[in-house]
Amino acid sequence: MQFLHIYSTIPDVSLSTSHYLVQISLKIFLITISFAVLQNFLTVGQSKSARCDDLESLKKRKCAANKIENPRGSIAVNKDKPVTNRKDVAEKLKPEDITQIQPQKLTLTLRSGEPQTFQLKFKRAEDYPIDLYYLMDLSFSMRDDLENVKNLGTDLMEEMRKITSDFRIGFGSFVEKTVMPYISTTPARLLNPCTGNENCTSPFSYKNVLKLTEDGDEFNKLVSQQQISGNLDSPEGGFDAIMQVAVCEKDIGWRNVTRLLVFSTDAGFHFAGDGKLGGIVLPNDGRCHLENNMYTMSHYYDYPSIAHLVQKLSDHNIQTIFAVTEEFQPVYKELKNLIPKSAVGTLSSNSSNVIKLILDAYNSLSSEVILENSKLPEGVSITYQSICKNGVESSGDNGRKCSNISIGDEVFFKISIESQKCPSHGKSEIIKIKPLGFTEEVEVVLNFICDCQCAAEGQPKSKKCSGGNGTFECGACKCNEGRIGLSCECSKDEVRTEDLDANCRKDNGTDICSNSGDCVCGICECKKRENPAEVYSGKYCECDNFNCDRSNNKLCGGHGRCECRKCICDANYTGSACDCSLDTSTCLAKNGQICNGRGTCDCGICKCTNPKFQGPTCETCPTCPGVCTEHKDCVQCRAFDAGPKKETCEQECSYFNLIKVSDRDKLPQPTDQSYPLTHCKERDANDCWFYYTYAIRNDTKEVYVVENLECPAGPDIIPIVAGVVAGIVLIGLALLLIWKLLMIIHDRREFAKFEKEKMNAKWDTGENPIYKSAVTTVVNPKYEGK
């Protein structure tokens, strides 16, 4: 909310006696005068702070326009050096002469609730210097990797020369904390931690082998002299080494250029808390502890936490490349998500692909810019909007970054800074905005508008403030210590509180200021609520604008305003919660009648007098027969002199005008009418159809009816009888034919079966028991055929 200040005058009243009762009388008199002077603006019960409000509220309260101060915020650019275009510069520039972000310094004057927006430009400079520090795990498992790193210096130097002409490289190594249980502390193992015939160097935590240099051969020379060491557990002490590389800027030789840290390992890492295994409980202090290029406090301080590393890497603008084996890719990818401006590459088993890995990771990191800001003062907020390559805009969390930026590309960021309140000290604040991984930053000085201009013209010890007991500024008294009241007319020590509290009790009750305010000098000053729109008012703070009746969860139904706990309704609304609408348009039925003539319109809602009718306009009747059925008998008796009401037609059916037409085409059509019309088709006792329409026009009921009935023609008996007889004959013939066909089929099947059995028959007389041969043969038993 934007706050303004108004000012007026208060007359000077001095005290002429020191007698206690006279003092009380004069103070009450002063209170009365002060209120009389300020009553044209401050209402009863309002404190002096109510003079500050938004512009519209002050105008509604009839504050004179020439008495309103409305200070505005502003933006001033203090340093606006253009981004560097190397095409326009022939000679080689120093790193400090290269500019990639513009402007570099601004001053913002902030008013509460009023954001100030400015734009930053970022451009990746060509041939920007690079410092690269190679930090390698020298535990025993990395012995084959060391051989491939020994020639890394000159090879990497040659490749990086294609990107920048100003490249420096350094080397460091790490193993583990030199205490149990991370390493073996036996004398023999301290000299050579490796088993078998392996010749290893003594274990160490971190060693800065080579500070950043332009000499690739020197890199190769010193790296080739390194020896593998060893430790007991699998996770390594790499976090100790990263912390020292980040904070020991002089020992490493970091410049204010692009800083790359390549972290090469084939194992996991220890982090804060793991030091307890070795009896180390002191948290890492985040300071440099290198002596003779060796980390000397590994046995004293615990491993740093991930958050601590993130802070230090960000503070020192270091971008990290994790070159790890495939086995530990998932672990370091999770770590990458916690460390801004970092990348993960897959290291081959012997580090043969390390150069390609570094180049790919560098290109990935340098193609993305992410803005971050320093800690904001209390009550200050900041929002980002990015305008990236090809005009792509993003906001929210994505408004801080742009991706796929090539060298020479320009991107823009719109940054809004808003203050919700003034700082307690009232002084200027400085915040810094910078791209992650870059040394350049934008300094933003924040000034706060906490007072109106009239405050500078205040009159100390003004006679308008009870004879000099306060400073008169902006039309009101700012009381000295120990004085209270609109005009500082009361002293906290001179009068008894109970004497003045009696003036703050309504109807001699027990509640002071209705428990909604403070009794200040015998006058109620109402309390403020968290919502500025909700206020207490009245002489005893007995009124408010938020405790009125509600409808649909809205104060006064959203159709009125709350004054002293009663709703003052807008036009066309009434009721205790302004929820009763006087507008009858919502009650109009299709025939133009209010509630279809069958009810009353109450608060914009129809209340049907006939219980048979329902609906918002009393037009629905679930138990009614319908318009056509309702008027059928009357139409039939009047138009055709027939039907059940033929005898009582004149008495019961004279309520409508009857118009006869010759055919259905001449009946009124719905498109021709501006009033409701119903088309009906009904049947009489002789099964004849008659057609008519029913309508109400100007409260007159009209019925148009076709004068001719549509009766169905009688049936022709002879064709029907002939057809029935012919049908029976045909059906009989069909049945006979079907029977005959079935018999023929059956006989053929039986004959075929007989023929088949005949063909398969076999006649054998020897087997017939009835057959007796006529020949009898007798054989002599003694005959031997001689």
CSV table of C-alpha atoms in Angstrom, one decimal, residues 226-486:
chain,number,residue,atom,x,y,z
A,226,GLN,CA,53.5,-37.3,-8.2
A,227,GLN,CA,53.0,-40.7,-6.6
A,228,ILE,CA,49.9,-42.6,-5.6
A,229,SER,CA,49.0,-42.8,-2.0
A,230,GLY,CA,46.3,-44.9,-0.2
A,231,ASN,CA,43.6,-45.0,2.5
A,232,LEU,CA,41.4,-47.5,4.2
A,233,ASP,CA,37.8,-46.5,3.4
A,234,SER,CA,36.1,-45.9,0.0
A,235,PRO,CA,34.8,-42.3,0.4
A,236,GLU,CA,37.6,-39.7,0.0
A,237,GLY,CA,38.2,-36.4,1.6
A,238,GLY,CA,37.6,-34.3,-1.5
A,239,PHE,CA,35.4,-31.8,0.2
A,240,ASP,CA,38.4,-30.7,2.4
A,241,ALA,CA,40.4,-30.1,-0.8
A,242,ILE,CA,37.6,-28.2,-2.6
A,243,MET,CA,37.2,-25.9,0.4
A,244,GLN,CA,40.9,-25.0,0.5
A,245,VAL,CA,41.1,-24.5,-3.3
A,246,ALA,CA,38.1,-22.1,-3.0
A,247,VAL,CA,39.3,-20.0,0.0
A,248,CYS,CA,43.1,-20.0,-0.6
A,249,GLU,CA,43.0,-17.5,-3.5
A,250,LYS,CA,46.6,-16.3,-3.2
A,251,ASP,CA,48.1,-19.7,-2.8
A,252,ILE,CA,46.1,-21.0,-5.8
A,253,GLY,CA,46.7,-17.8,-7.8
A,254,TRP,CA,43.1,-17.2,-8.8
A,255,ARG,CA,42.5,-14.1,-10.9
A,256,ASN,CA,39.2,-12.2,-11.4
A,257,VAL,CA,38.4,-14.2,-14.5
A,258,THR,CA,36.5,-17.4,-15.4
A,259,ARG,CA,37.5,-19.9,-12.7
A,260,LEU,CA,37.1,-23.6,-13.4
A,261,LEU,CA,37.7,-26.4,-10.8
A,262,VAL,CA,38.0,-29.9,-12.3
A,263,PHE,CA,37.4,-32.5,-9.5
A,264,SER,CA,38.6,-35.9,-10.7
A,265,THR,CA,37.8,-39.1,-8.6
A,266,ASP,CA,36.5,-42.6,-8.8
A,267,ALA,CA,34.9,-42.7,-5.4
A,268,GLY,CA,32.4,-41.0,-3.2
A,269,PHE,CA,33.0,-38.2,-0.6
A,270,HIS,CA,32.8,-37.6,3.1
A,271,PHE,CA,30.8,-34.6,4.3
A,272,ALA,CA,30.0,-32.8,7.6
A,273,GLY,CA,29.4,-35.2,10.5
A,274,ASP,CA,31.6,-38.0,9.2
A,275,GLY,CA,34.6,-36.5,11.1
A,276,LYS,CA,33.1,-37.9,14.3
A,277,LEU,CA,34.4,-41.3,13.3
A,278,GLY,CA,37.9,-40.0,13.8
A,279,GLY,CA,37.0,-37.9,16.9
A,280,ILE,CA,36.8,-34.7,15.0
A,281,VAL,CA,33.8,-32.6,16.1
A,282,LEU,CA,34.7,-29.0,15.3
A,283,PRO,CA,32.8,-27.7,12.2
A,284,ASN,CA,34.9,-26.6,9.3
A,285,ASP,CA,35.7,-22.9,9.7
A,286,GLY,CA,35.9,-22.2,5.9
A,287,ARG,CA,39.3,-20.5,6.1
A,288,CYS,CA,42.6,-21.1,4.4
A,289,HIS,CA,45.0,-23.4,6.3
A,290,LEU,CA,47.8,-24.1,3.8
A,291,GLU,CA,51.4,-24.3,5.0
A,292,ASN,CA,54.0,-25.1,2.5
A,293,ASN,CA,51.1,-25.9,0.1
A,294,MET,CA,49.8,-28.6,2.5
A,295,TYR,CA,46.4,-28.6,4.3
A,296,THR,CA,47.5,-28.7,8.0
A,297,MET,CA,44.1,-28.8,9.9
A,298,SER,CA,42.5,-31.9,8.5
A,299,HIS,CA,42.8,-33.6,11.9
A,300,TYR,CA,41.3,-30.6,13.6
A,301,TYR,CA,38.3,-29.5,11.6
A,302,ASP,CA,35.4,-31.7,10.3
A,303,TYR,CA,34.6,-32.0,6.6
A,304,PRO,CA,32.6,-29.1,5.2
A,305,SER,CA,28.9,-29.4,4.6
A,306,ILE,CA,27.5,-29.2,1.1
A,307,ALA,CA,25.8,-25.9,1.9
A,308,HIS,CA,29.1,-24.5,3.2
A,309,LEU,CA,30.8,-25.5,-0.1
A,310,VAL,CA,28.0,-24.0,-2.2
A,311,GLN,CA,28.4,-20.7,-0.3
A,312,LYS,CA,32.2,-20.6,-0.7
A,313,LEU,CA,32.2,-21.6,-4.3
A,314,SER,CA,29.6,-18.9,-5.1
A,315,ASP,CA,31.5,-16.3,-3.0
A,316,HIS,CA,34.7,-17.0,-5.0
A,317,ASN,CA,33.0,-17.4,-8.4
A,318,ILE,CA,34.2,-20.9,-9.0
A,319,GLN,CA,32.5,-23.2,-11.5
A,320,THR,CA,33.0,-26.9,-10.7
A,321,ILE,CA,33.4,-29.8,-13.1
A,322,PHE,CA,33.0,-33.2,-11.5
A,323,ALA,CA,34.9,-35.7,-13.7
A,324,VAL,CA,33.9,-39.0,-12.1
A,325,THR,CA,33.6,-42.7,-13.2
A,326,GLU,CA,30.3,-44.1,-14.4
A,327,GLU,CA,29.8,-46.0,-11.2
A,328,PHE,CA,29.4,-42.7,-9.2
A,329,GLN,CA,27.6,-40.7,-11.8
A,330,PRO,CA,24.2,-40.8,-9.9
A,331,VAL,CA,25.8,-39.5,-6.7
A,332,TYR,CA,27.6,-36.6,-8.3
A,333,LYS,CA,24.5,-35.7,-10.4
A,334,GLU,CA,22.6,-35.3,-7.2
A,335,LEU,CA,25.4,-33.1,-5.9
A,336,LYS,CA,25.4,-31.0,-9.1
A,337,ASN,CA,21.7,-30.2,-8.4
A,338,LEU,CA,22.7,-28.7,-5.1
A,339,ILE,CA,25.7,-26.7,-6.5
A,340,PRO,CA,24.8,-24.0,-9.0
A,341,LYS,CA,27.0,-23.6,-12.1
A,342,SER,CA,28.4,-27.1,-11.9
A,343,ALA,CA,28.6,-30.0,-14.4
A,344,VAL,CA,29.2,-33.7,-14.3
A,345,GLY,CA,31.2,-35.6,-16.9
A,346,THR,CA,31.8,-39.4,-17.2
A,347,LEU,CA,35.5,-40.2,-16.7
A,348,SER,CA,36.9,-43.2,-18.5
A,349,SER,CA,38.5,-45.9,-16.3
A,350,ASN,CA,42.0,-44.5,-17.0
A,351,SER,CA,41.1,-40.8,-17.5
A,352,SER,CA,42.0,-40.9,-21.2
A,353,ASN,CA,39.0,-38.7,-22.2
A,354,VAL,CA,39.6,-36.0,-19.6
A,355,ILE,CA,40.4,-33.2,-22.2
A,356,LYS,CA,37.1,-33.8,-24.1
A,357,LEU,CA,35.3,-34.0,-20.8
A,358,ILE,CA,36.6,-30.6,-19.7
A,359,LEU,CA,35.9,-28.9,-23.0
A,360,ASP,CA,32.3,-30.2,-23.1
A,361,ALA,CA,31.7,-29.2,-19.5
A,362,TYR,CA,33.1,-25.7,-20.0
A,363,ASN,CA,30.9,-25.2,-23.1
A,364,SER,CA,27.9,-26.3,-21.1
A,365,LEU,CA,28.7,-24.0,-18.1
A,366,SER,CA,29.6,-21.0,-20.2
A,367,SER,CA,26.5,-21.2,-22.3
A,368,GLU,CA,24.2,-20.6,-19.3
A,369,VAL,CA,24.0,-17.4,-17.2
A,370,ILE,CA,22.2,-17.5,-13.9
A,371,LEU,CA,21.7,-14.3,-11.8
A,372,GLU,CA,21.9,-14.4,-8.0
A,373,ASN,CA,21.7,-11.6,-5.4
A,374,SER,CA,23.2,-11.0,-2.0
A,375,LYS,CA,21.0,-11.2,1.1
A,376,LEU,CA,18.1,-8.8,0.9
A,377,PRO,CA,17.2,-6.4,3.8
A,378,GLU,CA,14.2,-7.2,5.8
A,379,GLY,CA,11.0,-6.3,4.0
A,380,VAL,CA,12.7,-6.0,0.5
A,381,SER,CA,11.8,-8.5,-2.3
A,382,ILE,CA,13.2,-9.0,-5.7
A,383,THR,CA,11.7,-10.6,-8.9
A,384,TYR,CA,13.4,-11.4,-12.2
A,385,GLN,CA,12.2,-11.7,-15.8
A,386,SER,CA,14.6,-12.9,-18.5
A,387,ILE,CA,14.6,-12.0,-22.2
A,388,CYS,CA,16.9,-14.6,-23.7
A,389,LYS,CA,18.0,-15.6,-27.2
A,390,ASN,CA,15.4,-15.1,-29.9
A,391,GLY,CA,13.3,-13.0,-27.6
A,392,VAL,CA,12.2,-15.9,-25.4
A,393,GLU,CA,10.8,-14.5,-22.1
A,394,SER,CA,10.6,-16.3,-18.7
A,395,SER,CA,9.6,-15.3,-15.2
A,396,GLY,CA,9.6,-16.8,-11.7
A,397,ASP,CA,12.6,-19.1,-11.0
A,398,ASN,CA,13.3,-19.3,-14.7
A,399,GLY,CA,13.5,-15.5,-14.9
A,400,ARG,CA,16.9,-15.7,-13.3
A,401,LYS,CA,18.7,-17.6,-16.2
A,402,CYS,CA,19.2,-17.9,-19.9
A,403,SER,CA,20.6,-20.9,-21.7
A,404,ASN,CA,22.3,-21.7,-25.0
A,405,ILE,CA,24.2,-18.4,-25.1
A,406,SER,CA,27.0,-18.2,-27.6
A,407,ILE,CA,30.0,-15.9,-27.5
A,408,GLY,CA,28.8,-12.4,-28.5
A,409,ASP,CA,25.1,-13.0,-27.7
A,410,GLU,CA,23.3,-10.4,-25.7
A,411,VAL,CA,20.5,-11.3,-23.2
A,412,PHE,CA,18.5,-9.0,-20.9
A,413,PHE,CA,17.0,-9.2,-17.5
A,414,LYS,CA,14.2,-7.1,-16.1
A,415,ILE,CA,14.6,-6.8,-12.3
A,416,SER,CA,12.0,-5.4,-9.9
A,417,ILE,CA,12.8,-4.5,-6.3
A,418,GLU,CA,10.1,-3.6,-3.9
A,419,SER,CA,10.1,-2.6,-0.2
A,420,GLN,CA,7.2,-3.4,2.0
A,421,LYS,CA,8.4,-1.4,5.0
A,422,CYS,CA,11.2,0.9,6.1
A,423,PRO,CA,14.3,-0.5,7.8
A,424,SER,CA,14.5,0.0,11.5
A,425,HIS,CA,17.7,2.0,11.2
A,426,GLY,CA,16.4,4.0,8.3
A,427,LYS,CA,19.8,4.0,6.5
A,428,SER,CA,20.7,3.0,3.0
A,429,GLU,CA,21.3,-0.7,2.1
A,430,ILE,CA,23.5,-2.2,-0.6
A,431,ILE,CA,22.7,-5.4,-2.4
A,432,LYS,CA,24.7,-7.0,-5.2
A,433,ILE,CA,23.5,-8.9,-8.2
A,434,LYS,CA,25.9,-11.0,-10.3
A,435,PRO,CA,26.0,-13.9,-12.7
A,436,LEU,CA,27.0,-17.2,-11.1
A,437,GLY,CA,30.6,-18.1,-12.0
A,438,PHE,CA,31.5,-14.6,-13.1
A,439,THR,CA,33.4,-12.0,-11.1
A,440,GLU,CA,31.5,-9.0,-12.4
A,441,GLU,CA,28.6,-7.8,-10.3
A,442,VAL,CA,26.0,-5.0,-10.2
A,443,GLU,CA,25.9,-2.8,-7.1
A,444,VAL,CA,22.4,-1.6,-6.2
A,445,VAL,CA,22.1,1.1,-3.5
A,446,LEU,CA,18.7,1.2,-1.8
A,447,ASN,CA,17.4,4.4,-0.3
A,448,PHE,CA,14.1,4.3,1.5
A,449,ILE,CA,11.4,7.0,1.6
A,450,CYS,CA,10.4,6.8,5.3
A,451,ASP,CA,9.3,10.3,5.9
A,452,CYS,CA,7.4,13.0,4.1
A,453,GLN,CA,9.2,16.2,3.1
A,454,CYS,CA,7.2,18.1,5.7
A,455,ALA,CA,8.9,16.1,8.4
A,456,ALA,CA,12.2,18.0,7.7
A,457,GLU,CA,10.4,21.2,8.4
A,458,GLY,CA,9.2,20.2,11.9
A,459,GLN,CA,9.2,22.8,14.7
A,460,PRO,CA,10.9,21.4,17.8
A,461,LYS,CA,9.4,22.6,21.1
A,462,SER,CA,6.4,24.0,19.3
A,463,LYS,CA,3.9,26.0,21.2
A,464,LYS,CA,1.2,24.1,19.3
A,465,CYS,CA,2.2,21.0,21.2
A,466,SER,CA,1.1,21.9,24.7
A,467,GLY,CA,3.6,24.6,25.3
A,468,GLY,CA,6.6,23.0,23.7
A,469,ASN,CA,6.2,19.4,24.8
A,470,GLY,CA,6.6,18.1,21.3
A,471,THR,CA,7.7,18.7,17.7
A,472,PHE,CA,5.0,20.0,15.3
A,473,GLU,CA,5.6,18.2,12.0
A,474,CYS,CA,3.3,17.5,9.1
A,475,GLY,CA,0.3,19.0,10.9
A,476,ALA,CA,0.5,16.9,14.0
A,477,CYS,CA,2.5,16.8,17.2
A,478,LYS,CA,5.3,14.3,17.8
A,479,CYS,CA,5.4,14.2,21.6
A,480,ASN,CA,8.6,14.3,23.7
A,481,GLU,CA,9.5,11.3,25.9
A,482,GLY,CA,6.9,11.0,28.7
A,483,ARG,CA,4.2,13.0,27.0
A,484,ILE,CA,1.0,11.7,25.3
A,485,GLY,CA,-2.1,13.0,23.7
A,486,LEU,CA,-3.0,14.6,20.3
